[in-house]
XYZ file of C-alpha atoms in Angstrom:
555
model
C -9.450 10.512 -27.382
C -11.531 8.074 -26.369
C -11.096 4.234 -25.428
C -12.034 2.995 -28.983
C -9.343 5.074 -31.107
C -6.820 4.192 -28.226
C -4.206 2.183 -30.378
C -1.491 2.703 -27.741
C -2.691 4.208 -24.894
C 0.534 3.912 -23.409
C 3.417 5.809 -23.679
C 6.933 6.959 -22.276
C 5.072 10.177 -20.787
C 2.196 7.835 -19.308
C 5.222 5.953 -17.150
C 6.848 9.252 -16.073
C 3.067 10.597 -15.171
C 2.871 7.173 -13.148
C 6.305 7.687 -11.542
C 5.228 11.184 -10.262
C 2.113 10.135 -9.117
C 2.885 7.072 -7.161
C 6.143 9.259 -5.994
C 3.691 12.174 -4.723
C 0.421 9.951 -3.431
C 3.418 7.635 -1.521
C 4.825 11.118 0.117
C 1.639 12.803 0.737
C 0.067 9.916 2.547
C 3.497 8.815 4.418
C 3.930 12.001 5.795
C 0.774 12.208 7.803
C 0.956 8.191 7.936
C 3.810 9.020 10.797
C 2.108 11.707 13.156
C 0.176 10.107 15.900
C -0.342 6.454 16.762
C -3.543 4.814 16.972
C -3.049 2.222 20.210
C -6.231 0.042 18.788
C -6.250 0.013 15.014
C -2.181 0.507 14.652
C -2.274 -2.069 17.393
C -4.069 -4.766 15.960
C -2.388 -4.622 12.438
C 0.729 -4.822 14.236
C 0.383 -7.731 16.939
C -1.048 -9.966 13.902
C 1.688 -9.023 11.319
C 4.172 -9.101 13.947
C 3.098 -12.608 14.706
C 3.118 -13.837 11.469
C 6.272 -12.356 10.529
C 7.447 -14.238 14.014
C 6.532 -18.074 12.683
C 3.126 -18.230 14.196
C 0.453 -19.521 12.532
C -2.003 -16.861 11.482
C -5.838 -17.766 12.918
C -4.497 -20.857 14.761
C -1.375 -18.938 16.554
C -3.045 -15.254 16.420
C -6.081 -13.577 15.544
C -7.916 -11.139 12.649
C -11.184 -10.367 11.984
C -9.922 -10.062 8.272
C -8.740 -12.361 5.267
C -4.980 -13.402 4.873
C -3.329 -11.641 2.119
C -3.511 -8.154 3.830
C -1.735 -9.791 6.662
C 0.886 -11.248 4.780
C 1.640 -8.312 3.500
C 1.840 -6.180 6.111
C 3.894 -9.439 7.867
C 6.283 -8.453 5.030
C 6.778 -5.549 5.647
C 7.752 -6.348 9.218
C 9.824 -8.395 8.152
C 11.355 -5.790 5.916
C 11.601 -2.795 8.024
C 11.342 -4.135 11.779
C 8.815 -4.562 14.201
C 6.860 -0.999 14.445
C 3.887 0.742 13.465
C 5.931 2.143 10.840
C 6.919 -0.647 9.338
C 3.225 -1.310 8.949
C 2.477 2.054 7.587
C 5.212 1.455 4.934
C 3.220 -1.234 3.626
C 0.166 0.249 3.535
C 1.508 3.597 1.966
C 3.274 2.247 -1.052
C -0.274 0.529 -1.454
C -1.685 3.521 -1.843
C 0.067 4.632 -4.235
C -0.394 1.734 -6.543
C -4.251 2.562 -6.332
C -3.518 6.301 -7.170
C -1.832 4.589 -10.132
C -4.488 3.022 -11.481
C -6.706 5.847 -11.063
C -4.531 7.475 -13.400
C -4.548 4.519 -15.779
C -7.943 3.867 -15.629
C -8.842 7.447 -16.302
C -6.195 7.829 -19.185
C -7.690 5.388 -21.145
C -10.920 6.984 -21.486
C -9.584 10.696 -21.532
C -6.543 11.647 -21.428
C -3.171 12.720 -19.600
C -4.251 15.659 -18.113
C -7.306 14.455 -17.180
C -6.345 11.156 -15.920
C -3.622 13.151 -13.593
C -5.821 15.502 -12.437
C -8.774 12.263 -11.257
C -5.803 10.854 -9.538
C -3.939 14.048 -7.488
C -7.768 14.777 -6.418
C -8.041 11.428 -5.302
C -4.767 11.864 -3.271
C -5.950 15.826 -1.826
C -9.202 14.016 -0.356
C -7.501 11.890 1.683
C -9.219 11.239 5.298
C -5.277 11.371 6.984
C -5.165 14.437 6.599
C -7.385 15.189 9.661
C -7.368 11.747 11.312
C -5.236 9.014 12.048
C -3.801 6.909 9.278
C -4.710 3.587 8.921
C -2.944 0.339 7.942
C -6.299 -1.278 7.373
C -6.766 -4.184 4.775
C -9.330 -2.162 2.506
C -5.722 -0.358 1.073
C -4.681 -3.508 -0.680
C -7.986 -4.560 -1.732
C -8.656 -1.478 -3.255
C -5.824 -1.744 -5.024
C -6.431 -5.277 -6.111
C -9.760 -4.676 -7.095
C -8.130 -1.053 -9.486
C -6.091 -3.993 -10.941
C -9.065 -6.474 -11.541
C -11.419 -3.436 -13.185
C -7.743 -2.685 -15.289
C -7.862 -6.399 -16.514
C -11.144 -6.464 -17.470
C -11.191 -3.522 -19.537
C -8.165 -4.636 -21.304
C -10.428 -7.691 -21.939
C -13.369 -5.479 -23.390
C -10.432 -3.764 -25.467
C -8.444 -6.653 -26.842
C -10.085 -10.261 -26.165
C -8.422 -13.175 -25.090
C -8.141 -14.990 -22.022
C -4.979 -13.830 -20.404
C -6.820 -10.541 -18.949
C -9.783 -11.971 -17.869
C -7.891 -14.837 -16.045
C -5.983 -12.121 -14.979
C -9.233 -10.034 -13.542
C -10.283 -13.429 -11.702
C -7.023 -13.659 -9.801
C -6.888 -9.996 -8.756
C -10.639 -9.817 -7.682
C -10.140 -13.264 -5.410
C -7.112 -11.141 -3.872
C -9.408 -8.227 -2.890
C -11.667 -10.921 -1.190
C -8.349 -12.430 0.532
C -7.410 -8.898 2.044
C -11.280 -7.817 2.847
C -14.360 -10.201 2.828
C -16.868 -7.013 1.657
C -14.492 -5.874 -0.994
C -14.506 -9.335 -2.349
C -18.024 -8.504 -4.025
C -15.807 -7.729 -7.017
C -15.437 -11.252 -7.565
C -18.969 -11.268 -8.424
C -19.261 -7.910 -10.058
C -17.104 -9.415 -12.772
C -19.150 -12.944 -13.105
C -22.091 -10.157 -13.391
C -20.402 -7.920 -16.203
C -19.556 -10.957 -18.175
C -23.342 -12.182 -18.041
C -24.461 -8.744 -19.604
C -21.628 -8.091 -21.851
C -23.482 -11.558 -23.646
C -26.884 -9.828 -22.808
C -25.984 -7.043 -24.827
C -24.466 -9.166 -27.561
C -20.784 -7.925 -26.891
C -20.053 -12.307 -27.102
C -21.761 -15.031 -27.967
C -23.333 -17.598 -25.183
C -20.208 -19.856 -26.262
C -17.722 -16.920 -25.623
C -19.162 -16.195 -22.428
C -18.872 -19.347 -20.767
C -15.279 -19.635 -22.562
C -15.128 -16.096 -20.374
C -16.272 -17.075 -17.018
C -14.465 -20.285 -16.961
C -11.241 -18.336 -17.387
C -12.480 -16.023 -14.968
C -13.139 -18.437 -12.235
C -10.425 -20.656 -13.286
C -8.151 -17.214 -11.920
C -10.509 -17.202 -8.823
C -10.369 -21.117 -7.733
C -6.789 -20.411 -7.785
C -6.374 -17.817 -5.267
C -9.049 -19.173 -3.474
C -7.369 -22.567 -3.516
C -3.601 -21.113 -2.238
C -5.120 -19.605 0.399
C -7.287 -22.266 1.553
C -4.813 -24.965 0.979
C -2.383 -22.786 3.203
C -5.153 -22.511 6.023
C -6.094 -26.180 6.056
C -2.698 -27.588 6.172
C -1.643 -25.190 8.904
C -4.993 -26.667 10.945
C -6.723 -23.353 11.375
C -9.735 -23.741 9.318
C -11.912 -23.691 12.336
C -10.217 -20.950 13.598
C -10.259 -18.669 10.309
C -14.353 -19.522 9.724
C -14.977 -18.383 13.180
C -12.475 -15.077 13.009
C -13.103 -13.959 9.774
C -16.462 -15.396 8.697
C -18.629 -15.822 11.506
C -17.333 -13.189 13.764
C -17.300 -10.358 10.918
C -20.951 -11.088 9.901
C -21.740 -10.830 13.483
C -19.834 -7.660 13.641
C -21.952 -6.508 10.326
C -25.289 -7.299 12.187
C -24.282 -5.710 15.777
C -23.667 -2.566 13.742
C -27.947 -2.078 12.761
C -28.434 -0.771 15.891
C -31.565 1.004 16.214
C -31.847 1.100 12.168
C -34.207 -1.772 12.069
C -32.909 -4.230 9.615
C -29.738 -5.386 7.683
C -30.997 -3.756 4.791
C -31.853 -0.429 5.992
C -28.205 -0.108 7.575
C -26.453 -0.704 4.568
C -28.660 1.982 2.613
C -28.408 4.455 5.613
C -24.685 3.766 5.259
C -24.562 3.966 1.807
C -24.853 7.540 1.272
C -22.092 8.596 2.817
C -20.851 9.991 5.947
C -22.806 13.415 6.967
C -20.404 14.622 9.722
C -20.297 18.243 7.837
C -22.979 18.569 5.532
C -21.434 21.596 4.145
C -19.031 19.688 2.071
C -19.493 15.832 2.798
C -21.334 15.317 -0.065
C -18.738 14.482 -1.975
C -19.081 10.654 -1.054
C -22.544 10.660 -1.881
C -22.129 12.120 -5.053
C -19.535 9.675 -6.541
C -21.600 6.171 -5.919
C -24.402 8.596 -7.349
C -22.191 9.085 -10.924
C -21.393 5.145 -10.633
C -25.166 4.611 -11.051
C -25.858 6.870 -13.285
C -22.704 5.378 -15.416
C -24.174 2.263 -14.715
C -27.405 2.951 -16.387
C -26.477 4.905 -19.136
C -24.146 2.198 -20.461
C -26.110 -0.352 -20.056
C -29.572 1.318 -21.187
C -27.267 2.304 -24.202
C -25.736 -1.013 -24.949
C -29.326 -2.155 -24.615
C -30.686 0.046 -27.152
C -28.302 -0.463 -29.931
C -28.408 -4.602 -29.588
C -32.183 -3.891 -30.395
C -31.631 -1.496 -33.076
C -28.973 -4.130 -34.668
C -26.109 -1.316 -33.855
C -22.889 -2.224 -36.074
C -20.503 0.776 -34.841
C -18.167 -1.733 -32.617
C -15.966 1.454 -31.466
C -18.819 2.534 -29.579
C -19.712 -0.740 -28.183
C -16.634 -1.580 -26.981
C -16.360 2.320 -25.049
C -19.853 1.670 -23.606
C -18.940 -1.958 -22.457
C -15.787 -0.545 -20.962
C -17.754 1.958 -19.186
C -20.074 -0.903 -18.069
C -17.481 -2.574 -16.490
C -15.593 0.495 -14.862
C -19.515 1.319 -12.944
C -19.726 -1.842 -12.228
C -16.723 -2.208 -10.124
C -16.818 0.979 -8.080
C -20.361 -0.100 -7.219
C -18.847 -3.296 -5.583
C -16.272 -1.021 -3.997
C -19.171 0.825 -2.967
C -20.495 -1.768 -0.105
C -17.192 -0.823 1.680
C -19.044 2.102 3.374
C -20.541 -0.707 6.001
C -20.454 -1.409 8.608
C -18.653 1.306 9.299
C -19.640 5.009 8.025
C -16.786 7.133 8.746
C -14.482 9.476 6.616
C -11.802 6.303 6.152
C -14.616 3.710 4.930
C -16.357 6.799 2.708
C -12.137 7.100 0.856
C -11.894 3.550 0.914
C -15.130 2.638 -1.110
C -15.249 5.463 -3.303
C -11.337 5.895 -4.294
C -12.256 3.561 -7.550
C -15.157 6.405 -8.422
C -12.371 9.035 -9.019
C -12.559 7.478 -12.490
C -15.964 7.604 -12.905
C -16.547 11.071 -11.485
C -13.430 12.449 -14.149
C -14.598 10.176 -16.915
C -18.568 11.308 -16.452
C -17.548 15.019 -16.992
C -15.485 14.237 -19.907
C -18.714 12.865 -21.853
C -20.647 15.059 -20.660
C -19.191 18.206 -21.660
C -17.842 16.315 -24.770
C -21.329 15.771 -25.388
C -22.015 19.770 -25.279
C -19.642 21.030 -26.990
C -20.970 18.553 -30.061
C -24.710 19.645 -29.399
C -23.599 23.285 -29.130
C -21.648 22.551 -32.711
C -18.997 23.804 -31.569
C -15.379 22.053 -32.530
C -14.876 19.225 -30.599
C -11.268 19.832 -29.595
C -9.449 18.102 -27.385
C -8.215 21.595 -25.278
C -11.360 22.517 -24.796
C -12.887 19.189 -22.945
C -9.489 19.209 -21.093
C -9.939 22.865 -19.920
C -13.390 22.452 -19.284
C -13.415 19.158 -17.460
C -10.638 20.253 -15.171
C -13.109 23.365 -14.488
C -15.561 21.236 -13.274
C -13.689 18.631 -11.330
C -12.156 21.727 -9.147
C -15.046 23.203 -8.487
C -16.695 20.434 -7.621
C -13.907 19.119 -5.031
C -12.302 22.748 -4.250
C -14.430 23.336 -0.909
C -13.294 19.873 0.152
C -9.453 20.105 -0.749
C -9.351 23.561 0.638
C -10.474 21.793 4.418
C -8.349 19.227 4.062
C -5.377 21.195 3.404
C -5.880 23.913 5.754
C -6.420 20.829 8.704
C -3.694 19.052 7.429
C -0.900 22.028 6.945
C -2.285 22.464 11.259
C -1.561 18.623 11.346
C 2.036 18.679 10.459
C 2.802 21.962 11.570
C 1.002 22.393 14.336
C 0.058 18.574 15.557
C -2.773 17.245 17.726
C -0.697 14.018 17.883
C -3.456 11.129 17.761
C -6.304 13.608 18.602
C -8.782 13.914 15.289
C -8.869 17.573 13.962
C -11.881 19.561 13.277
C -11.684 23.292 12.351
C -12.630 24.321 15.949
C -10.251 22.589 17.831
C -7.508 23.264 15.415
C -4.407 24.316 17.725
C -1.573 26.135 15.802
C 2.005 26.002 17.435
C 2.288 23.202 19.467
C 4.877 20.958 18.617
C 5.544 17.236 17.463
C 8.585 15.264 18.757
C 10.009 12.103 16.650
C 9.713 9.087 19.006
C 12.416 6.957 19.633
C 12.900 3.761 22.228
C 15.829 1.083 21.575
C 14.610 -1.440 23.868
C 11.020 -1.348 22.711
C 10.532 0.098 18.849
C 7.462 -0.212 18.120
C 6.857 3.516 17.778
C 10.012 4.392 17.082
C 10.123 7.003 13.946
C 6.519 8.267 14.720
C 5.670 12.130 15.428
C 3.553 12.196 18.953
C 2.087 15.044 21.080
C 4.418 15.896 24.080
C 1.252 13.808 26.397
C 1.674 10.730 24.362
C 5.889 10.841 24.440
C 4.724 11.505 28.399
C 2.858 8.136 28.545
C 4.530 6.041 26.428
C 8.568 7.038 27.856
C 6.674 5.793 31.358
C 4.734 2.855 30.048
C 8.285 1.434 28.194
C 9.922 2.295 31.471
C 7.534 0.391 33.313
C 7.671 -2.658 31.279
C 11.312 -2.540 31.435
C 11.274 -2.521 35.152
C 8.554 -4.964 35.217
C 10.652 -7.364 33.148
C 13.390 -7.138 35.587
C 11.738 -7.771 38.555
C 9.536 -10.761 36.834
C 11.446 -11.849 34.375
C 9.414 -15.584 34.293
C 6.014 -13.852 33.962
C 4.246 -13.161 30.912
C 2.324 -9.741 30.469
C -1.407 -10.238 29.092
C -3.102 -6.859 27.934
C -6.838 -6.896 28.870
C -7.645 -3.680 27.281
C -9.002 -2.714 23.865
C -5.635 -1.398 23.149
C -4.312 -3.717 21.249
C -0.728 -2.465 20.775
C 0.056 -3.134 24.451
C -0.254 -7.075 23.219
C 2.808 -6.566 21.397
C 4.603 -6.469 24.896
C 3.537 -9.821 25.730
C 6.101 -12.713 26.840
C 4.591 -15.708 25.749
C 1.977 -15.760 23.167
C -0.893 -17.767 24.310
C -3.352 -17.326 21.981
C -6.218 -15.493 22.075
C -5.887 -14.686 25.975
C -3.134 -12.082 25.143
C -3.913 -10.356 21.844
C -6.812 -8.600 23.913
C -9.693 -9.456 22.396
C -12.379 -12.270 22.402
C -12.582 -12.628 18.561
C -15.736 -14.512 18.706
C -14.488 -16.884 21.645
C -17.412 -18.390 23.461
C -15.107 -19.210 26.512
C -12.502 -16.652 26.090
C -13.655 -14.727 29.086
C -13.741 -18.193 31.365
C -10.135 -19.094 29.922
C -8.418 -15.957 30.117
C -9.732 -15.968 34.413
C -8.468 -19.457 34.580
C -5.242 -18.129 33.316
C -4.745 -15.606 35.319
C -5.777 -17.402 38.014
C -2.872 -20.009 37.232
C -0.383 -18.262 35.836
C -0.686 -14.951 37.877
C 0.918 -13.090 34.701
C 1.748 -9.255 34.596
C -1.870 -7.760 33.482
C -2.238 -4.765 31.344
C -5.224 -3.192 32.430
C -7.273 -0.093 32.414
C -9.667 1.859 35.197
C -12.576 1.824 32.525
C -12.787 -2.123 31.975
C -10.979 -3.777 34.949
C -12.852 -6.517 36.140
C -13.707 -6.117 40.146
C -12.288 -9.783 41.017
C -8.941 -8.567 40.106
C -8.920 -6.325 43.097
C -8.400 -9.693 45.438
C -5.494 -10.896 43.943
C -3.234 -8.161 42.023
C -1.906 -4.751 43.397
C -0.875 -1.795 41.333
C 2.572 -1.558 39.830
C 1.890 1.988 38.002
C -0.646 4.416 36.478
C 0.809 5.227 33.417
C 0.540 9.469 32.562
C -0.024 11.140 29.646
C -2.101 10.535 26.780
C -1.764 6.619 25.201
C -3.536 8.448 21.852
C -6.731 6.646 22.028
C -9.455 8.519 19.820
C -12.066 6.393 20.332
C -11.816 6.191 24.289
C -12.034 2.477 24.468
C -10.113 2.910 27.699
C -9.899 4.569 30.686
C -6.301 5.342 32.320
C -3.891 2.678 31.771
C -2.592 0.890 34.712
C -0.368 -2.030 35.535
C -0.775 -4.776 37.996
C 1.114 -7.492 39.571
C 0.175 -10.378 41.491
C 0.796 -9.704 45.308
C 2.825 -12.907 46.080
């Protein structure tokens, strides 16, 4: 069945296939969203939301390199669930699912059940969690925004009016408002609305009628957000965190690559870490282009031929628009080129890679004249989509069955260093609960059970100093006293002076520093002594630090 016969595509059995799959894709990533901690990522999404969720002023009070609305939300869910990397994790998980929902949506409206279940339970069995660390990162809730914005649009393609394209312009504003490089969606719709007149889907009047609605939905996002930013008095503050400083981190990240350009397109195609089977992510942006083209080539075509067979039209428009947003999706594969960024971008293309073998091998079976019936795509196209992603859900299940069962706590599994036996214990700390319900390797329980301990001692013996963390690590900001802002989330964030203000602090305030033996400055030496070297394991991947220590000012 495809999109143009759809009369209701919608049906009691569609909303118990979307309870099981937001049920399953909210269990499956939850699970493995609790075993290890990530000290820097899960650190920085919780000091922020934790802040926010505390009255601060986001920008002004605390600092992100992202947009609002992710924050907010995960500032929710702190708010909801307590102060902990958990809580955060929540958040992020149930957003998840929502995108596995659309996938399934999305999918069912050009194919059907089957199909659309299977695009979305591969989605959720090529997950990057289940050999790394899980992220709380704000490309989860633009992803799913920008699902909900290629949703609205479709429906638009399908049924007119203005209610789903205003609705498309709010949602793809929101995935700009949770990540700036996701928010290309804004102008991947502005761009399918300029060729669906191109093509002679509406008229020039319709089309402005269409992209007034459209950015009447993103002028109002945009002008929440902004309104809530000015009026707080962080505008400075949000232009130089979240604007300025991200480009810069986009340009820092060419490296040796030459130019701009020529890191995105090296980026682009995918990570290569195992060639064997990492091909995946190259393949799907591959089917979006070639979706892409054939649609609009298509479309194309029949506008000069004077095609009248709307049904058609109306399939090949939708299929316009579905390309069109998974290539803005796409971009999300820089700066960073790494099995999370590669899921991120291309969880949209799950659709396009199901929806590509449907045609196709509908297409066959009609050359072939042989019966077009509907069990025979379904059989066939399921086929295809496993053995296309078998060799890839096989490694990810074998990795992640050692993950739960056998756990590397925050250390990233590879087949090699897979270690079977060694057990997980649930973390738990009343006085400080940030990790509380999370599964860590006996070395991380090690380090943080002394590092809490420390703290706790610390606080008793100072109780009128603040603690500043001076390490990349960001969750040890989450200890601080006082919140002086940036000198204690850990970070410059763009900061011309931070590095003069946060001496002059110290050198007035002689606070409790947080400090490592791969970063700690030399002066520090003069004036601080050592409280404790923390043991164990703090579960940084991406050694960013050296062993933690803890100093104190000598008088």
């Amino acid at each position: 069945m495809t999109i143009a016969h759809q009369k209701c595509p919608f049906s009691y059995k569609d909303l118990i296939c979307v309870a099981f799959i937001v049920i399953i894709s909210y269990w499956v990533a939850y699970s493995f969203a609790l075993r290890g901690i990530d000290p820097h990522h899960d650190g920085f999404m919780l000091k922020t939301a934790a802040d926010v969720a505390n009255g601060l002023i986001l920008y002004k009070d605390t600092y992100t390199q992202y947009t609002s609305l992710g924050i907010y939300l995960q500032a929710f869910g702190v708010s909801l669930f307590g102060e902990s990397v958990r809580s955060i994790h929540i958040m992020t998980c149930i957003f998840h699912a929502f995108s596995t929902c659309l996938i399934y949506i999305i999918t069912r409206r050009f194919s059907n059940r089957i199909i659309g279940m299977l695009a979305a339970l591969i989605a959720i069995s090529l997950g990057y969690y289940y050999f790394w660390n899980f992220h709380p990162w704000s490309n989860v809730f633009a992803v799913t925004f920008l699902l909900a914005a290629c949703l609205c649009m479709i429906r638009f393609i399908e049924q007119r009016g203005t209610k789903n394209i205003f609705l498309a312009g709010v949602f793809a504003a929101c995935t700009f408002w949770c990540k700036q490089t996701v928010g290309l969606s804004i102008f991947a719709g502005l761009v399918l609305l300029l060729l669906l007149w191109l093509c002679r889907f509406s008229s020039r009047k319709e089309t402005l009628g269409n992209i007034s609605w459209y950015l009447l939905g993103n002028i109002l996002v945009f002008g929440i957000f902004m309104s809530i930013i000015i009026i707080q008095g962080a505008f400075s503050d949000w232009w130089l965190q979240a604007i300025e400083n991200g480009a810069q981190f986009a340009v820092d990240r060419i490296g040796d690559q030459g130019s701009l350009a020529a890191a995105i397109w090296n980026n682009l195609w995918g990570v290569n870490y195992n060639p064997q089977y990492d091909w995946i992510w190259s393949l799907l942006p591959a089917l979006s282009l070639v979706l892409f083209g054939t649609a609009l080539t298509r479309l194309l075509i029949g506008r000069r031929q004077g095609q009248k067979r709307i049904g058609n039209k109306i399939r090949l428009c939708a299929y316009l628009c579905l390309s069109i947003f998974c290539l803005s999706s796409w971009f999300q594969y820089y700066p960073i080129s790494c099995y999370r960024h590669a899921e991120w971008g291309a969880y949209p293309m799950f659709c396009v890679l199901a929806v590509v073998l449907w045609e196709t091998i509908t297409f066959l079976l009609q050359k072939m004249k042989r019966p077009r019936k509907s069990a025979w795509c379904t059989l066939l196209t399921c086929a295809v989509l496993l053995a296309i992603c078998s060799t890839n859900i096989f490694v990810r299940f074998h990795l992640g069955y050692d993950k739960l069962t056998g756990s590397q706590g925050s250390k990233p599994i590879t087949d090699s260093e897979a270690s079977h036996g060694q057990s997980t214990i649930l973390y738990n700390n009343k006085e400080f609960p940030f990790l509380n319900g999370l599964y860590l390797s006996p070395s991380e329980v090690i380090f943080y059970d002394a590092f809490n301990q420390s703290i706790a001692e610390i606080k008793n013996i100072y109780p009128d100093k603040n603690i500043v963390n001076i390490t990349q690590l960001i969750l040890f900001s989450s200890y601080t006293t006082e919140n002086v802002f940036p000198k204690t989330f850990g970070v410059s964030g763009g900061y011309d002076s931070f590095e003069t203000d946060l001496q002059e602090y110290i050198n007035t305030e002689s606070p409790i520093l947080i400090a490592d033996t791969k970063t700690l400055p030399s002066e520090l030496g003069q004036n601080y002594i050592l409280f404790a070297k923390i043991p164990g394991t703090s579960g940084d991947v991406f050694d960013l630090a050296g062993d933690i220590i803890i100093l104190v000012p000598q008088n």
